PDB file of C-alpha atoms in Angstrom:
ATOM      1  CA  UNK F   1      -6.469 -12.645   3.818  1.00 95.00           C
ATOM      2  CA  UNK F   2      -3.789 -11.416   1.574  1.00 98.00           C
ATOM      3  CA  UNK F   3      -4.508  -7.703   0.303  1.00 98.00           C
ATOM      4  CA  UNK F   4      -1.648  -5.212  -1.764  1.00 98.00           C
ATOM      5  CA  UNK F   5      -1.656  -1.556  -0.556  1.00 98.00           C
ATOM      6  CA  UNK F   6      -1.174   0.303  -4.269  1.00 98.00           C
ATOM      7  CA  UNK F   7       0.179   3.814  -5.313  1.00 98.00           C
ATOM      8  CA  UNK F   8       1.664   5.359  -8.436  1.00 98.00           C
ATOM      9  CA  UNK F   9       2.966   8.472  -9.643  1.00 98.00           C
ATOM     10  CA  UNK F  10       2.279  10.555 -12.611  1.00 98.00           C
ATOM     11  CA  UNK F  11       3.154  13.069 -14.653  1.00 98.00           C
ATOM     12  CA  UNK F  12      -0.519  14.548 -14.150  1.00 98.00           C
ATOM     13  CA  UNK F  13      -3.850  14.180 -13.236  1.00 97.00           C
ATOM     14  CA  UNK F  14      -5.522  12.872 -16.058  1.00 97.00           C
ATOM     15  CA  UNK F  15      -5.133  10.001 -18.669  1.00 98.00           C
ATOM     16  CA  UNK F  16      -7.320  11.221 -20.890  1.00 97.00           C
ATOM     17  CA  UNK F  17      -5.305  14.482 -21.650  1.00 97.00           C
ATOM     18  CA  UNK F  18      -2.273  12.370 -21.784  1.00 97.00           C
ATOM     19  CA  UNK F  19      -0.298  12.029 -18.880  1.00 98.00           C
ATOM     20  CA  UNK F  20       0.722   8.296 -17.745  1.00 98.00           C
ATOM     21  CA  UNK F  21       2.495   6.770 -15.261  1.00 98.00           C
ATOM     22  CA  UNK F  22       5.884   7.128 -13.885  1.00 98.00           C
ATOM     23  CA  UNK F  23       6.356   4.750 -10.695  1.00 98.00           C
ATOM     24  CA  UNK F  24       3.953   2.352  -9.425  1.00 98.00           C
ATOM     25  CA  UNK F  25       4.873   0.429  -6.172  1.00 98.00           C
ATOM     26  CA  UNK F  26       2.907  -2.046  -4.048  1.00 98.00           C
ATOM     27  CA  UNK F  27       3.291  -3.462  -0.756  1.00 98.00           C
ATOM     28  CA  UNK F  28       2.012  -7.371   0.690  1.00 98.00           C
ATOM     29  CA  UNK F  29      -0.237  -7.637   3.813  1.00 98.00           C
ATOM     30  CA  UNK F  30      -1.774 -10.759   5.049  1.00 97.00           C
ATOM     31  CA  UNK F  31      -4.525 -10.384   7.521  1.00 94.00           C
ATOM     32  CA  UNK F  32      -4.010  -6.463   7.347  1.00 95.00           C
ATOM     33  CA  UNK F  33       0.173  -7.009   8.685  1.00 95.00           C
ATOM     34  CA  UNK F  34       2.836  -6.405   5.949  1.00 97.00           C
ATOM     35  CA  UNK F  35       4.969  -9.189   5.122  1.00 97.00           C
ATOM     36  CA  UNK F  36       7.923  -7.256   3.795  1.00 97.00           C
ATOM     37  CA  UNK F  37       6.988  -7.953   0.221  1.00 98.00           C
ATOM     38  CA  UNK F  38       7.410  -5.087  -2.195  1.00 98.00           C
ATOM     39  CA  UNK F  39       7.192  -4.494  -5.964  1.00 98.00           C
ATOM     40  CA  UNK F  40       8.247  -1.269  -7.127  1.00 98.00           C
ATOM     41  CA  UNK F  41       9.296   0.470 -10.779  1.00 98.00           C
ATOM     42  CA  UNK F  42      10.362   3.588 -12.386  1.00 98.00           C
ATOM     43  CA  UNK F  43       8.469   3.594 -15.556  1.00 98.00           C
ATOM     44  CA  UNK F  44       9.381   5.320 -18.954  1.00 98.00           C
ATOM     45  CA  UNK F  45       6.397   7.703 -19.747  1.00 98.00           C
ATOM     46  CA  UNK F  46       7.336   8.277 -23.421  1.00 98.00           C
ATOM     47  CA  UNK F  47       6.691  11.947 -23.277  1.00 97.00           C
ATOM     48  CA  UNK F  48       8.047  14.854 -21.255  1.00 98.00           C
ATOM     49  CA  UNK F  49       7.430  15.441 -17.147  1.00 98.00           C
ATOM     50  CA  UNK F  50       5.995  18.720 -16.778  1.00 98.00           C
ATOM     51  CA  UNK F  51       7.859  20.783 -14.016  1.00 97.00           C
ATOM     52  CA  UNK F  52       4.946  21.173 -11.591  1.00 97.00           C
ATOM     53  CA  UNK F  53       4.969  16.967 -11.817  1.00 97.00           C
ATOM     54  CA  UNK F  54       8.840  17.061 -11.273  1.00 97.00           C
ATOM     55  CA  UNK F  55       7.835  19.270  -8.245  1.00 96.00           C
ATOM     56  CA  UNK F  56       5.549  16.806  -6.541  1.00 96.00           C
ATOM     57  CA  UNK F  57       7.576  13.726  -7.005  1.00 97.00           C
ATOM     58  CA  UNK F  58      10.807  14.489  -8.745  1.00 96.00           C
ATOM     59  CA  UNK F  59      11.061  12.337 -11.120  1.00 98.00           C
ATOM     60  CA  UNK F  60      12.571  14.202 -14.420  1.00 98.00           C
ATOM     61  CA  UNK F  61      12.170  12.330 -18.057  1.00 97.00           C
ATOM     62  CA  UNK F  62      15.853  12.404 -17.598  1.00 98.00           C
ATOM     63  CA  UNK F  63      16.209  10.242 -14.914  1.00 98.00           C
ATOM     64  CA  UNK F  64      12.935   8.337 -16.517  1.00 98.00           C
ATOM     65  CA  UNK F  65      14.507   8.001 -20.257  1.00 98.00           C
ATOM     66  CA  UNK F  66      16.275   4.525 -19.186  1.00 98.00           C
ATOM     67  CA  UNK F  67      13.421   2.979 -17.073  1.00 98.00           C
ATOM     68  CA  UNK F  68      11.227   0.014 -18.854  1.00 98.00           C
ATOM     69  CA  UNK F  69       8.031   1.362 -20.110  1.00 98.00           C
ATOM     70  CA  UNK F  70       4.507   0.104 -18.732  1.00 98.00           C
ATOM     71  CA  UNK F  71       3.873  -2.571 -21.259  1.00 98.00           C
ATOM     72  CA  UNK F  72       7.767  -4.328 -19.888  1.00 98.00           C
ATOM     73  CA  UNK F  73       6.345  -4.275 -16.606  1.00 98.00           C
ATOM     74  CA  UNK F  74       3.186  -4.727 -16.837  1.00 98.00           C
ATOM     75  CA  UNK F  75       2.893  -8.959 -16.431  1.00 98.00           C
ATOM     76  CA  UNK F  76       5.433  -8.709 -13.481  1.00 98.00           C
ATOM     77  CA  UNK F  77       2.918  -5.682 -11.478  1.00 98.00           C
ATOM     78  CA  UNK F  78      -0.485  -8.124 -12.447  1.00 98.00           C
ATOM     79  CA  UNK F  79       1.534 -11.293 -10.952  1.00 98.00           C
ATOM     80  CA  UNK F  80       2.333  -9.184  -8.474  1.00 98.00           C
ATOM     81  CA  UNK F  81      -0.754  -8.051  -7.134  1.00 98.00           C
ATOM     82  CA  UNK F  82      -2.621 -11.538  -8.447  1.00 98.00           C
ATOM     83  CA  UNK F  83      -6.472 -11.528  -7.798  1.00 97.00           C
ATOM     84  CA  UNK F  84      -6.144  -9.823  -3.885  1.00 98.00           C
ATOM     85  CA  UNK F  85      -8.373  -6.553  -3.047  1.00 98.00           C
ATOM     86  CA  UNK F  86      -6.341  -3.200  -3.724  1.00 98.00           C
ATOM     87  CA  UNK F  87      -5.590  -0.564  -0.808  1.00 98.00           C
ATOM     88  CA  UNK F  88      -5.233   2.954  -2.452  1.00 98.00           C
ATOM     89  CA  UNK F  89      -5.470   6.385  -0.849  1.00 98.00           C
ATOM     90  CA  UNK F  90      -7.799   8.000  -3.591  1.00 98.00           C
ATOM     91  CA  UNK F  91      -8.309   4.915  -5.619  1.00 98.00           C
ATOM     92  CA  UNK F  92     -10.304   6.556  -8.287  1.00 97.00           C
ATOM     93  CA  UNK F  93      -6.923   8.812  -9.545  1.00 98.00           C
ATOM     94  CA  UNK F  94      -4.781   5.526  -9.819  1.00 98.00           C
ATOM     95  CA  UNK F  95      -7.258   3.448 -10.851  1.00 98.00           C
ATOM     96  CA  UNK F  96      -8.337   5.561 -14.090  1.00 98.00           C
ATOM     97  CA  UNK F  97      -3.837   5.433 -14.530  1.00 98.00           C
ATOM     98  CA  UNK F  98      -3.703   2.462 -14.302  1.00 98.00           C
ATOM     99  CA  UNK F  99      -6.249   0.880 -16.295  1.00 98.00           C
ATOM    100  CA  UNK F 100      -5.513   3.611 -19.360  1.00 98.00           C
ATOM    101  CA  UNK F 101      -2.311   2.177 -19.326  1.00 98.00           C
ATOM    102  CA  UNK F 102      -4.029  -1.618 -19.289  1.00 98.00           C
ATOM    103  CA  UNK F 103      -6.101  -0.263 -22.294  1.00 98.00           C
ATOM    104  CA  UNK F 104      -3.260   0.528 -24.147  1.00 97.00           C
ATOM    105  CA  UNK F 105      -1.747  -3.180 -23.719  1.00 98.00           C
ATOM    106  CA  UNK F 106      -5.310  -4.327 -24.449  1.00 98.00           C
ATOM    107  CA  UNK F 107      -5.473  -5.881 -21.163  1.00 97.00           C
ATOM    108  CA  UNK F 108      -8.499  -6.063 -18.832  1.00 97.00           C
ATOM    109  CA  UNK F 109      -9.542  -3.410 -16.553  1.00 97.00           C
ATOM    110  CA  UNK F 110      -9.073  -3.569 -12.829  1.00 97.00           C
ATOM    111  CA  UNK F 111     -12.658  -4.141 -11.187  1.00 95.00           C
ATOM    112  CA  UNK F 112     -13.491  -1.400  -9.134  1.00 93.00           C
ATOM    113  CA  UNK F 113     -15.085  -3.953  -7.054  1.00 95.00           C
ATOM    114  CA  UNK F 114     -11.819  -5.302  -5.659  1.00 97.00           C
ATOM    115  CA  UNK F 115     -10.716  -1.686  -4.255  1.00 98.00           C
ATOM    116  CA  UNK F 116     -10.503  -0.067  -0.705  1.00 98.00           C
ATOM    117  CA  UNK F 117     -10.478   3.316  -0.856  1.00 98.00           C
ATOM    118  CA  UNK F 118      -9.081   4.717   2.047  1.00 98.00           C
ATOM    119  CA  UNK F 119      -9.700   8.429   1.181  1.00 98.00           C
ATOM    120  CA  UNK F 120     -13.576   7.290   1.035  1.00 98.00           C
ATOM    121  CA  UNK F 121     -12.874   5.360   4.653  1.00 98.00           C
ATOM    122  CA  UNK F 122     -11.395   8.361   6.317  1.00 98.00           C
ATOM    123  CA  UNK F 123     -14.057  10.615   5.065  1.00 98.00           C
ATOM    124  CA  UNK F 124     -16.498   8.468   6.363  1.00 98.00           C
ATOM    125  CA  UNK F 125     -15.206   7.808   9.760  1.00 97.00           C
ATOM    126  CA  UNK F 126     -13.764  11.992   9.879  1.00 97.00           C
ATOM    127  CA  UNK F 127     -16.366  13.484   8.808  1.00 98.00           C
ATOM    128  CA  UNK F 128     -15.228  17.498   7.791  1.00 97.00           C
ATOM    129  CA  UNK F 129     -11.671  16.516   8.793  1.00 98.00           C
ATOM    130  CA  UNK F 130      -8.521  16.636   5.996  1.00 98.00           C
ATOM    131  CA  UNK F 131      -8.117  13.336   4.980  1.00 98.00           C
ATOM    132  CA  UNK F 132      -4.998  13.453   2.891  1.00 97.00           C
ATOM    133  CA  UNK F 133      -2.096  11.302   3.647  1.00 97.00           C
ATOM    134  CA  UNK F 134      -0.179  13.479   5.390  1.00 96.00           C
ATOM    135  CA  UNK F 135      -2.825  14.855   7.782  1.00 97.00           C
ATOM    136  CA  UNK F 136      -3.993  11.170   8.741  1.00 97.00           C
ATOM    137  CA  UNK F 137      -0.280  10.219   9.628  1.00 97.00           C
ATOM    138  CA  UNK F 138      -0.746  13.174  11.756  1.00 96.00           C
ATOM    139  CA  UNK F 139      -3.955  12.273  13.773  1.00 96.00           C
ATOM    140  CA  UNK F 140      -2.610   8.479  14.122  1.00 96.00           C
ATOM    141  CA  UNK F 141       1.161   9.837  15.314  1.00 95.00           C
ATOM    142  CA  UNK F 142       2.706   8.059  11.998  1.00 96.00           C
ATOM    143  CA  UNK F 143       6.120   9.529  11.386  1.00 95.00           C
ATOM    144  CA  UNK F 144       6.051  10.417   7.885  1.00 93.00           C
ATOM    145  CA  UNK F 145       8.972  12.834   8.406  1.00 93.00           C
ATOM    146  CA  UNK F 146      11.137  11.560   5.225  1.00 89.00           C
ATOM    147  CA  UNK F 147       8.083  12.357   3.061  1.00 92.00           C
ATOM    148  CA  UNK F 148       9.637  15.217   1.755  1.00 83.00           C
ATOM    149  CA  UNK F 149       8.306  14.282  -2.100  1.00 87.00           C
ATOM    150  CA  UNK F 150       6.269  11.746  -2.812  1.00 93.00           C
ATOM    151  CA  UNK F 151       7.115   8.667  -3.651  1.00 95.00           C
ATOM    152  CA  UNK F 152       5.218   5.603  -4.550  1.00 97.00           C
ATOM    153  CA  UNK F 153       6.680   2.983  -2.601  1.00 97.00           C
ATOM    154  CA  UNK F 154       7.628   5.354   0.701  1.00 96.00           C
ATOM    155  CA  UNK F 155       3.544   6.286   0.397  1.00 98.00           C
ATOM    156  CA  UNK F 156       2.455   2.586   0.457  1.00 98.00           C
ATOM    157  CA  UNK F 157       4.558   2.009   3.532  1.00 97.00           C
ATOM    158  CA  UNK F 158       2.714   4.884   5.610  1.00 97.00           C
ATOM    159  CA  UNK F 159      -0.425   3.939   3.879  1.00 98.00           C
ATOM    160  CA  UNK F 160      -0.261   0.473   5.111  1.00 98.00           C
ATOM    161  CA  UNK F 161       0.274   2.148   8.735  1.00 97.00           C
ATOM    162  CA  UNK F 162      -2.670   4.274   8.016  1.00 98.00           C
ATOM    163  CA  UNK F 163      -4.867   1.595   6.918  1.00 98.00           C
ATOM    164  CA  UNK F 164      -4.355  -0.541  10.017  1.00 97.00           C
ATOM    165  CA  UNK F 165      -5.075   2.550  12.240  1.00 97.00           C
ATOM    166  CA  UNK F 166      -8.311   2.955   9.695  1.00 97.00           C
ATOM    167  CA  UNK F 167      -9.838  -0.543  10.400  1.00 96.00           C
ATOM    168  CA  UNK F 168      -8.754  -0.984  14.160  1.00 91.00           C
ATOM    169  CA  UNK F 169      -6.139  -3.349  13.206  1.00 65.00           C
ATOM    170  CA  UNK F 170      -3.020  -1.780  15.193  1.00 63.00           C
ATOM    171  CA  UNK F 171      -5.247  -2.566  18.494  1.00 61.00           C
ATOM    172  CA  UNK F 172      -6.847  -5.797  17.527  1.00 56.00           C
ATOM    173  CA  UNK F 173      -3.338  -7.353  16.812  1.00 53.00           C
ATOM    174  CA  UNK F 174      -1.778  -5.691  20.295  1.00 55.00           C
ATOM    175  CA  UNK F 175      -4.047  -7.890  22.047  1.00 55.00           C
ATOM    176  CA  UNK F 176      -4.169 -10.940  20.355  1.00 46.00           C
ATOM    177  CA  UNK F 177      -0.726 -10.744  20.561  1.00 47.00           C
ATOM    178  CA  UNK F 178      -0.694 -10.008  24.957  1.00 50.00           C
ATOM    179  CA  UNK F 179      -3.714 -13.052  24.630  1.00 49.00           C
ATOM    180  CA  UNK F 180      -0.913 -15.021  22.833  1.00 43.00           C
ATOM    181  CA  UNK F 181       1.797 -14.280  25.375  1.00 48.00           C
ATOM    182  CA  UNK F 182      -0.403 -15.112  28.284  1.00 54.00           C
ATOM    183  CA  UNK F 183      -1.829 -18.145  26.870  1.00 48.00           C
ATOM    184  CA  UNK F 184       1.901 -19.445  26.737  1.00 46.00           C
ATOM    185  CA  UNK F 185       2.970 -18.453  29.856  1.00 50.00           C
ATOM    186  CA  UNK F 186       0.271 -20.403  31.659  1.00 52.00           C
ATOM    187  CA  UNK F 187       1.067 -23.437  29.491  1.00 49.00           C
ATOM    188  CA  UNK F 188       4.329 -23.342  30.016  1.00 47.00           C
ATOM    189  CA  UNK F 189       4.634 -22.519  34.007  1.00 51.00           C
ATOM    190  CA  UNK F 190       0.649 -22.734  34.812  1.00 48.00           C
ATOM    191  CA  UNK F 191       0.470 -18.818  35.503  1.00 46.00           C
ATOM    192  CA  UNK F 192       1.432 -15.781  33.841  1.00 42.00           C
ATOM    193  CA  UNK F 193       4.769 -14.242  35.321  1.00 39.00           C
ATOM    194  CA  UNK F 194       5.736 -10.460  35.300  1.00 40.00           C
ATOM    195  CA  UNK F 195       7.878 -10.395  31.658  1.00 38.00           C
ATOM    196  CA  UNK F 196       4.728 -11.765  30.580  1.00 37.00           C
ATOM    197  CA  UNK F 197       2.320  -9.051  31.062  1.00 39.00           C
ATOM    198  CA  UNK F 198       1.061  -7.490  27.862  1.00 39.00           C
ATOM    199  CA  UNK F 199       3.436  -5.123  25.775  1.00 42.00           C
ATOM    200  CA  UNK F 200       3.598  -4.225  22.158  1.00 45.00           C
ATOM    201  CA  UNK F 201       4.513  -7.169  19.607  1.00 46.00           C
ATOM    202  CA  UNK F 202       7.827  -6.719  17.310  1.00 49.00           C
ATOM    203  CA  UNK F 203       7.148  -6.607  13.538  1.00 51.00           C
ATOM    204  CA  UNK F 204       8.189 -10.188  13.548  1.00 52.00           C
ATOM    205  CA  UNK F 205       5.780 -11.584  16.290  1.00 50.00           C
ATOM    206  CA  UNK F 206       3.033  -9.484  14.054  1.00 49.00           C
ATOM    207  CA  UNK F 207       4.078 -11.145  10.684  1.00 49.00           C
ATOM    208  CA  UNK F 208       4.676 -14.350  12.423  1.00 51.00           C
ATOM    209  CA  UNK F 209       1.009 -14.063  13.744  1.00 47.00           C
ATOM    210  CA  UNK F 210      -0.902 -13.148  10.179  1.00 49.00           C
ATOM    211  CA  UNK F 211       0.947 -15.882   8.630  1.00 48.00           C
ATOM    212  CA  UNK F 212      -0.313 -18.609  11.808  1.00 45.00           C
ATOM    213  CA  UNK F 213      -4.030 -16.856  11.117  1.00 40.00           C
ATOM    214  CA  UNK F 214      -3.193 -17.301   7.392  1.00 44.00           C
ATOM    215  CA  UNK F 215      -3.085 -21.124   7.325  1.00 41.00           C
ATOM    216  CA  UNK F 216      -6.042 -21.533   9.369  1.00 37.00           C
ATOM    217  CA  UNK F 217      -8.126 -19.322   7.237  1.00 39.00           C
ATOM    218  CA  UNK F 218      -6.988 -18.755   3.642  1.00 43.00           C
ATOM    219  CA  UNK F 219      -4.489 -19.924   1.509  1.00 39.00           C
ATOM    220  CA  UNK F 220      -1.558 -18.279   1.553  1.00 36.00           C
ATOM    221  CA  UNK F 221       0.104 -16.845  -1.834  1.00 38.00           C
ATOM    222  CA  UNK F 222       3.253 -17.292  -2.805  1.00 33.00           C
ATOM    223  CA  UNK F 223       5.027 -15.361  -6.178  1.00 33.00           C
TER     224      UNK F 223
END
């Protein structure tokens, strides 16, 4: 299953008074494992950055001023992120962004129907507990110690490492990947030797994995 872990950044925290988007970034996972597909752009707001917005992300209009505006990125972001369900912490903030600026461009809506909210997931599952970002890279030990601003892409990246932690994922591919292992072992020498025994999978074993699942189950998409 292919799915695209979303986030922008704004210059405030409402599209009906205004504001718009300055950087939207996504990131590719097949069967919940990122592939090490990006999209990511700067984006002209056509108006000023207010300083408390500057604060949060840094992004000035003067380093905007010379970025493409939403409507020149707009086809590359929807082939982008093509029909798959959309990971965002919050959704309902970037959603209401992002489909103001779609409105503008007289383009459709995105469904709400095809969003994860992991803000909604971790309230659920935490109950009473923060549930921002930052405090769930802290209860799942996720080193977000570069996070000094935010930044779209940089937040999809720990959001992807949240999400798997979210869903169980992190675990569930640890041992299919220790099932793998020992299932080749015994094929190969008809029991499972010591280097064998189960240990954490590499990035590439993982992505190697979700893309074996991938052809098996769904079809996979390619830009």
């Amino acid at each position: 299953m292919r799915e695209i872990v979303l986030d922008t950044e704004t210059t405030g925290l409402d599209p009906v008074t205004g504001h718009r988007i300055v950087e939207v970034a996504c990131l590719e996972l097949l069967n919940h494992i990122p592939t090490g597909r990006t999209y990511q752009s700067y984006v002209n707001p056509e108006r000023d950055v207010p300083p408390d917005a500057v604060g949060v992300h840094g992004l000035s209009a003067e380093f905007l001023g010379d970025k493409p505006r939403f409507a020149e990125i707009a086809e590359k972001l929807l082939e982008f992120i093509g029909d798959a369900p959309l990971v965002i912490h919050n959704a309902e903030f970037d959603v209401r962004f992002l489909n103001a600026e779609f409105q503008r461009l007289a383009r459709p809506p995105l469904g709400g129907d095809r969003v994860v909210d992991t803000l909604q997931m971790a309230r659920q599952k935490f109950p009473g507990a923060p549930a921002s970002l930052d405090a769930l890279c802290r209860r799942f030990d996720i080193d977000n110690s570069i996070r000094t601003k935010h930044g779209a892409l940089l937040d999809t990246e720990l959001l992807a490492d949240v999400y798997l932690e979210l869903i169980g994922g992190r675990q569930a591919g640890l041992e299919l990947m220790a099932a793998a292992r020992a299932t080749t072992a015994l094929a190969v020498g008809g029991r499972t030797p010591r280097a064998a025994r189960p240990h954490a999978p590499t990035q590439a074993e993982l992505i190697a994995h979700a893309a074996l699942v991938a052809t098996l189950r769904d079809p996979i998409w390619v830009a």
